[in-house]
XYZ file of C-alpha atoms in Angstrom:
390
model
C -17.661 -1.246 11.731
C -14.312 -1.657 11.927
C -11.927 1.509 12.889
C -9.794 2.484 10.360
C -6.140 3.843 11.146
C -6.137 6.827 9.159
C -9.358 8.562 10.311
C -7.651 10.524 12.677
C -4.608 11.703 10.639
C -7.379 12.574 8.097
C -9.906 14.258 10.589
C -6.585 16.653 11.752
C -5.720 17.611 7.990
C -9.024 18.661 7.797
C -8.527 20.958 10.381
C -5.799 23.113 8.854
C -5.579 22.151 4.554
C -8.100 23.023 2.758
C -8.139 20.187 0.282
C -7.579 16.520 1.931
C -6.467 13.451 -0.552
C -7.668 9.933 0.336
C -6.107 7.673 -1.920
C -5.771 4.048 -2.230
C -6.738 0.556 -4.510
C -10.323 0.372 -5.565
C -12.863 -1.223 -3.538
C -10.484 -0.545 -0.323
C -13.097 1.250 1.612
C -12.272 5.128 0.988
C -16.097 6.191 0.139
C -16.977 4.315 3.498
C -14.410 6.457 5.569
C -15.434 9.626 4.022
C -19.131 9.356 4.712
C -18.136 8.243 8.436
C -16.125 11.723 8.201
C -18.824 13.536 6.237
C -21.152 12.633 9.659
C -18.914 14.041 11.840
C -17.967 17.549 10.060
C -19.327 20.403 11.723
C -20.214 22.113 8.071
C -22.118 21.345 5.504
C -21.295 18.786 3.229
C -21.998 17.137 -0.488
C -20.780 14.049 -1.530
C -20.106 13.680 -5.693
C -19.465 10.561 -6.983
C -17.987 10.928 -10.386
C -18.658 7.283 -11.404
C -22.508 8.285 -11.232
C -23.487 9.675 -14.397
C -26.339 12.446 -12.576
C -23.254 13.588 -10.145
C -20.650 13.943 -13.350
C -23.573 15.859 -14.888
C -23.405 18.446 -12.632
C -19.807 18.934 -13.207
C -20.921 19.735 -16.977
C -20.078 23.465 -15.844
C -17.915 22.838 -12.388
C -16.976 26.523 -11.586
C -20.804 27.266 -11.309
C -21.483 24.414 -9.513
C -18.994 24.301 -7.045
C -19.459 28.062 -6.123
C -23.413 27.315 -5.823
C -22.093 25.223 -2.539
C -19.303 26.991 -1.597
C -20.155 26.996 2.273
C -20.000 22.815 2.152
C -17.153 20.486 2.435
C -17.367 18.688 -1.300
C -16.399 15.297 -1.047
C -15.384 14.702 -4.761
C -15.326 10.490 -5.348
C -12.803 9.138 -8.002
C -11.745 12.532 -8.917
C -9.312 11.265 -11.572
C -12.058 10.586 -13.540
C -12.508 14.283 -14.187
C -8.243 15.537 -13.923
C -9.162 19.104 -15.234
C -11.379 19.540 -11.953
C -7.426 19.828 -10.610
C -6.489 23.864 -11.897
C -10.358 25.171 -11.237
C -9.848 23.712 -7.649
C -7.077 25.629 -7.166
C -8.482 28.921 -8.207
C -11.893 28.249 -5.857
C -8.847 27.864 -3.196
C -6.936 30.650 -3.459
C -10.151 33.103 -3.564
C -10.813 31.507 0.054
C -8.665 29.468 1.720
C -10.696 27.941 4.482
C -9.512 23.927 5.508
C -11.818 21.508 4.654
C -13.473 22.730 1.744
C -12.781 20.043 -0.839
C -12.186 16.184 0.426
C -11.018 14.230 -3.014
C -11.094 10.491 -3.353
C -8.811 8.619 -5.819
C -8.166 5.032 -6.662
C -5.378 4.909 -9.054
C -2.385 7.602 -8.053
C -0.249 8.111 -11.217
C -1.734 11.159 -12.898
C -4.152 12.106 -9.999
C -0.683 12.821 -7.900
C 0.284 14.203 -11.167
C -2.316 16.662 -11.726
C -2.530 17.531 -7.897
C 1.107 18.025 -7.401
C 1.001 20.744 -10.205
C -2.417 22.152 -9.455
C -2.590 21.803 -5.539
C 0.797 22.659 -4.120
C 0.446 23.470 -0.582
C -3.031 23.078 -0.417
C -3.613 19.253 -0.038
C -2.381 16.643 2.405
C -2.778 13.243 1.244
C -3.291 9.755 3.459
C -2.977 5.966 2.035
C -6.039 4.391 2.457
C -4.470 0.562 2.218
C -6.511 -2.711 2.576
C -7.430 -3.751 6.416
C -4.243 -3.995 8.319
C -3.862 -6.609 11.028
C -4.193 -3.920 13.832
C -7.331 -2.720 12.327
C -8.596 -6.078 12.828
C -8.293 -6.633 16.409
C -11.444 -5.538 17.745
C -12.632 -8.440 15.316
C -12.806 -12.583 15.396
C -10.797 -12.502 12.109
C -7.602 -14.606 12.436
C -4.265 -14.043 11.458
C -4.061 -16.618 9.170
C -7.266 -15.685 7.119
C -6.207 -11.841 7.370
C -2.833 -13.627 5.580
C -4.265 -15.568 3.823
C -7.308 -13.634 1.863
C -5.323 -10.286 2.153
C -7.033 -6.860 3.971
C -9.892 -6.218 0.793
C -12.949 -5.810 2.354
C -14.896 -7.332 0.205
C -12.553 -10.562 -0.058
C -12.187 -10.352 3.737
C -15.562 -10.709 4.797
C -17.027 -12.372 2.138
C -19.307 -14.986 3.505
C -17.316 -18.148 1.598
C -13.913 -18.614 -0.206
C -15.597 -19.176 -2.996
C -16.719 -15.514 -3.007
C -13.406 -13.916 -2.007
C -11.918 -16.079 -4.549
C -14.199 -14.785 -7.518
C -13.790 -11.011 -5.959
C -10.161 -11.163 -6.035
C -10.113 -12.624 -9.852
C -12.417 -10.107 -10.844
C -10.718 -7.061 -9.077
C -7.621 -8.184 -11.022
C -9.381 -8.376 -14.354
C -11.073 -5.076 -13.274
C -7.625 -3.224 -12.721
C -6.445 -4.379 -16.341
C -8.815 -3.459 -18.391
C -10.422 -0.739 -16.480
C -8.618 1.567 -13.817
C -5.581 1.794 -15.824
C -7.128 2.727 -19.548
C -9.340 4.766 -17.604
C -6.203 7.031 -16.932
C -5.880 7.213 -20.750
C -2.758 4.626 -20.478
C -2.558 2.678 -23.581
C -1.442 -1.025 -22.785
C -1.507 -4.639 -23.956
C -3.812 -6.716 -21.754
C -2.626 -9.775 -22.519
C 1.019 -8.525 -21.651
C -0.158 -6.960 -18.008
C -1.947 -10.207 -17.366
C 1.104 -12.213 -17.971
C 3.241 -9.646 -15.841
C 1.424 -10.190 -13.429
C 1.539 -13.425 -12.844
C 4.905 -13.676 -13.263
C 4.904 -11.219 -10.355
C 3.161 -13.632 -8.290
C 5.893 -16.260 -8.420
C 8.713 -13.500 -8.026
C 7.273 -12.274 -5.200
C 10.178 -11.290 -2.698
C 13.128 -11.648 -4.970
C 15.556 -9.320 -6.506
C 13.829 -8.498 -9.534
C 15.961 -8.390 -12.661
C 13.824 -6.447 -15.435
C 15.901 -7.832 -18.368
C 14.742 -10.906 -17.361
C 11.654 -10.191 -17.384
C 11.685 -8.468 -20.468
C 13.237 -11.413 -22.132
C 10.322 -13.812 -20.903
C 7.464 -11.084 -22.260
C 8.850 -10.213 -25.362
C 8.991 -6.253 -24.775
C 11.316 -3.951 -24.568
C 12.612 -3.111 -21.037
C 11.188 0.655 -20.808
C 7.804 -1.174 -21.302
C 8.429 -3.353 -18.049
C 8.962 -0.842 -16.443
C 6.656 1.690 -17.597
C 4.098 -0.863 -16.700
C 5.945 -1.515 -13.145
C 5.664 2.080 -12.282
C 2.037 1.750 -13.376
C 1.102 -1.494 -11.066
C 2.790 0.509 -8.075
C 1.402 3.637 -8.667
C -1.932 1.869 -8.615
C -1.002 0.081 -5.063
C -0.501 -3.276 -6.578
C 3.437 -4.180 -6.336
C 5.856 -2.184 -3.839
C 9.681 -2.065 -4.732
C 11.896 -2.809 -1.632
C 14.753 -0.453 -2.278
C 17.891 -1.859 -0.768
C 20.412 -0.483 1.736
C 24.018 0.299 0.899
C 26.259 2.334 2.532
C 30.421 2.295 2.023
C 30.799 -0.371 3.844
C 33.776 -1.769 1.957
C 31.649 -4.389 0.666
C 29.793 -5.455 -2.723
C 26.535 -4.884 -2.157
C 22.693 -5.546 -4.133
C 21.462 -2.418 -5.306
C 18.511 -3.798 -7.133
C 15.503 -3.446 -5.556
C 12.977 -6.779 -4.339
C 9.695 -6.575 -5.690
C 6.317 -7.252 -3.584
C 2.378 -7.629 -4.157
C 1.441 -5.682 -1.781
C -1.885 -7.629 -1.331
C -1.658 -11.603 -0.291
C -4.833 -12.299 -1.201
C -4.098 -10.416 -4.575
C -0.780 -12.553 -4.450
C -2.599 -16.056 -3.769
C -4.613 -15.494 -6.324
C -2.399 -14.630 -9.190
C -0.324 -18.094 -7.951
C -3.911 -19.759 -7.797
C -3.384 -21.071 -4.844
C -7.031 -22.245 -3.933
C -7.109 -22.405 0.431
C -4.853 -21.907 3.316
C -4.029 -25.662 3.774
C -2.505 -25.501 -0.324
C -0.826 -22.296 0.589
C 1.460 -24.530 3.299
C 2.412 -26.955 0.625
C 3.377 -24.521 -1.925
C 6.961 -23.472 -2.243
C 5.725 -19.383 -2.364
C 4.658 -19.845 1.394
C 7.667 -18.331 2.606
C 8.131 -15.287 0.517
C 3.828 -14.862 0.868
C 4.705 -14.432 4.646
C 7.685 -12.425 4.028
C 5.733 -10.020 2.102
C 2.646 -10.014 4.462
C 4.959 -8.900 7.782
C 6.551 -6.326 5.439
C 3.432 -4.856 4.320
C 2.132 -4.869 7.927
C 4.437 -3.064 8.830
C 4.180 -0.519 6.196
C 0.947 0.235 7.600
C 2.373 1.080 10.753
C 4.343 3.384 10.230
C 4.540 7.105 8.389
C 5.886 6.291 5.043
C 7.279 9.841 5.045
C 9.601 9.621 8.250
C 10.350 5.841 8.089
C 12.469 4.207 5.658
C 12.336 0.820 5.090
C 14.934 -1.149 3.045
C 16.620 -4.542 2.897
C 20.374 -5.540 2.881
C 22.114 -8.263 0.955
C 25.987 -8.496 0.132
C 26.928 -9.862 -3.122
C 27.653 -13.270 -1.472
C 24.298 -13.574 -0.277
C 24.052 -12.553 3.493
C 20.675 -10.435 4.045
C 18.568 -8.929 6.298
C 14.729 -9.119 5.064
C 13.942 -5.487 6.505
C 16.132 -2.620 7.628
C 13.565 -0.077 9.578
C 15.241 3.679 9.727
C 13.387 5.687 12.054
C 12.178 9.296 12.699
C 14.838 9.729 14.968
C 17.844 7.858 12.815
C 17.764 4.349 15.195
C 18.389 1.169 12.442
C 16.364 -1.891 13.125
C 17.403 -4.992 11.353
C 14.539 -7.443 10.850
C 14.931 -10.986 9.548
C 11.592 -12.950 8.799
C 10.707 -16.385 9.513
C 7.636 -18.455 8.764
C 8.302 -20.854 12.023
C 8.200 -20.270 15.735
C 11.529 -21.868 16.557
C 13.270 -19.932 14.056
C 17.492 -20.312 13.629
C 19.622 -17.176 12.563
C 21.776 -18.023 9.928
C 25.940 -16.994 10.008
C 24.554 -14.344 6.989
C 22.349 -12.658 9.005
C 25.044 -12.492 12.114
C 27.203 -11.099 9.157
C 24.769 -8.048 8.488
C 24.513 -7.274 11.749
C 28.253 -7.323 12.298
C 28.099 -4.934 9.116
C 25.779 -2.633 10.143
C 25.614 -2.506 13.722
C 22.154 -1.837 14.325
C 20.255 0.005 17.195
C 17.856 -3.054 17.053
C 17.910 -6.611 15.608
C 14.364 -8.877 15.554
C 13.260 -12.178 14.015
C 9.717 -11.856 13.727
C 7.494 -15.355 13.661
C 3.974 -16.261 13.033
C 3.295 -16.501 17.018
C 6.012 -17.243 19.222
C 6.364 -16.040 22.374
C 8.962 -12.926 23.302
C 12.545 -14.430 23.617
C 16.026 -12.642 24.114
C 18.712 -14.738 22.425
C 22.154 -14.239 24.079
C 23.439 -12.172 21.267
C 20.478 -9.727 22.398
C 18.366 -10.574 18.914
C 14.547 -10.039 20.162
C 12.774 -13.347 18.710
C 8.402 -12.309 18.496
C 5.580 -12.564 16.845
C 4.430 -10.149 14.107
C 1.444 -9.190 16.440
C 3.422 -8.613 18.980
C 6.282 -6.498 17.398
C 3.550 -4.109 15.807
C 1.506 -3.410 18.959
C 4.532 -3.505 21.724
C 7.858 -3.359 19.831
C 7.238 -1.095 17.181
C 6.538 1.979 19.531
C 9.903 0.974 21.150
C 12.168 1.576 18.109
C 11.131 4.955 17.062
């Protein structure tokens, strides 16, 4: 069994909320963790899975129900399947307040945040259940470059051939489309998402430019980006928001667009094995993305911000980290071990004078360059650096 990072964030919200959230991409592992909770509670408990017809049946009349086990923890699975559980879970709350009386489960955020937000003010503390990082993975034999290059799904991840992550992660895709997001009564062409998508894939890591992209689709641009908000909402795509302060300089304030999932990614680009990935001309923006996302995982998204930083002329920095405590970390990305800094990246650092400045590599070992940039691996800047910047 392999830890997950959030357990213990979640186990302490239990302590004090009295509804917890666990929310995340479908088929990421969230019923798992909340059965290994469920063992470990020191109160009853039910578990309801609302994609089983016998448990939605006994939601027919939910107020009756739910007060019949009102001494349990209720672990409610894929709750946005059933959005007008949201106002009667309110009321049950506010008659008794007790933490941990309601654990809810959601794959796709949009109007479950929606509903909660409205209904569950106050009450609820949410965690990201995301795909396996590559911390999560180090009590395991599971390489770097698989973790990269199948992405953190479970069930792609330790499938027993390629062949079988392959087929998971084209039918998880096809899955998404046509299921997850009607299910959330959002009317959209399939044909359209599917084509979206893909163009996604081959975007991956650049500025994205929605009249562009609007052009190429035929639609109008509030439907890109209606169904934009709807890929990130489901934790498909994550929009890099850039960094601009008054600098005195003209600066990108468009934001760079990600798939948040390699193995998602490689598969859109069909991009059959590792060894193709190297000769495909996506291979640097796939590890771009990958050490980005890794990092996401890291790190609380709601005391870190993470941007990037381009001037108009086309100096960047790949990742500017903001932390708790105000310290700026400038990060530039490299898919090679004997990486060299370009004059635009000396530029941004000139610009922004950073607390911090890192290249971050595959696996090279630590090295100090004389203008103090920290040159390391991506393993070794999440388990050593990392704590170091905060």
């Amino acid at each position: 069994m392999i830890e997950r990072q959030i357990k213990e964030q979640v186990v302490k919200n239990l302590t004090y909320f009295p509804v917890v959230g666990i929310v995340g991409p479908r088929q990421v592992g969230k019923t798992t963790l909340s059965k290994i909770i469920q063992k470990n509670l020191n109160i009853p408990s039910l578990h309801l899975d609302l994609e089983l017809d016998d448990d939605l049946y006994k939601l027919q009349n939910p107020q009756t129900y739910l007060q019949m086990h009102a001494e349990k923890c209720i672990i409610i699975d894929e709750i946005q399947r059933l959005p007008s559980l949201f106002p009667l879970l309110r009321a049950l709350i506010d008659q008794d307040r007790r933490p941990a009386r309601f654990i809810i489960l959601g794959s796709a955020s949009p109007e479950m945040i929606r509903h909660s937000s409205e209904s569950l003010a106050g009450r609820i503390a949410y965690s990201e259940l995301t795909p396996f990082s590559l911390l999560e993975l180090q009590s395991t034999t599971i390489q770097q470059s698989t973790h990269w290059f199948l992405g953190g799904f479970p069930s792609a991840l330790l499938a027993p051939s390629p062949d079988f992550s392959r087929i998971w992660l084209q039918n998880f895709i096809y899955t998404f489309i046509e299921k997850d997001i009607r299910l959330l009564g959002y009317d959209i062409s399939i044909p359209t998402m599917d084509r979206l998508l893909k163009m996604l894939a081959h975007l991956h890591s650049a500025i994205l430019n929605v009249s562009d992209i609007s052009r190429s689709l035929g639609v109008s641009i509030p439907t890109v980006n209606k169904y934009l908000d709807l890929l990130e909402g489901g934790f498909l795509i994550r929009r890099l928001q850039p960094y601009f302060v008054n600098l005195g300089k003209r600066l990108v304030k468009t934001p760079k667009m990600y798939i948040r999932d390699t193995g998602i990614l490689h598969s859109l680009a069909s991009i059959p094995s590792y060894e193709a990935l190297y000769a495909n001309p996506l291979i640097g923006a796939s590890w771009e993305g990958y050490v980005i996302e890794q990092i996401y995982r890291c790190v609380e998204p709601r005391s870190w911000n993470l941007y990037y930083y381009r001037t108009q002329v086309g100096a960047e920095v790949d990742l500017v980290l903001i932390s708790p405590s105000g310290k700026m970390t400038c990060i530039e990305i490299k898919n090679t071990n004997t990486p060299k800094l370009s004059k635009g990246f000396h530029q941004c650092i000139n610009d922004l004078q950073p607390h911090f400045q890192y290249v971050i590599t595959p696996s090279s070992e630590l090295l100090i360059t004389a203008e103090g940039v920290i040159i390391c691996s991506l393993l070794q800047f999440l388990k050593i650096e990392l704590p170091k910047i905060t």
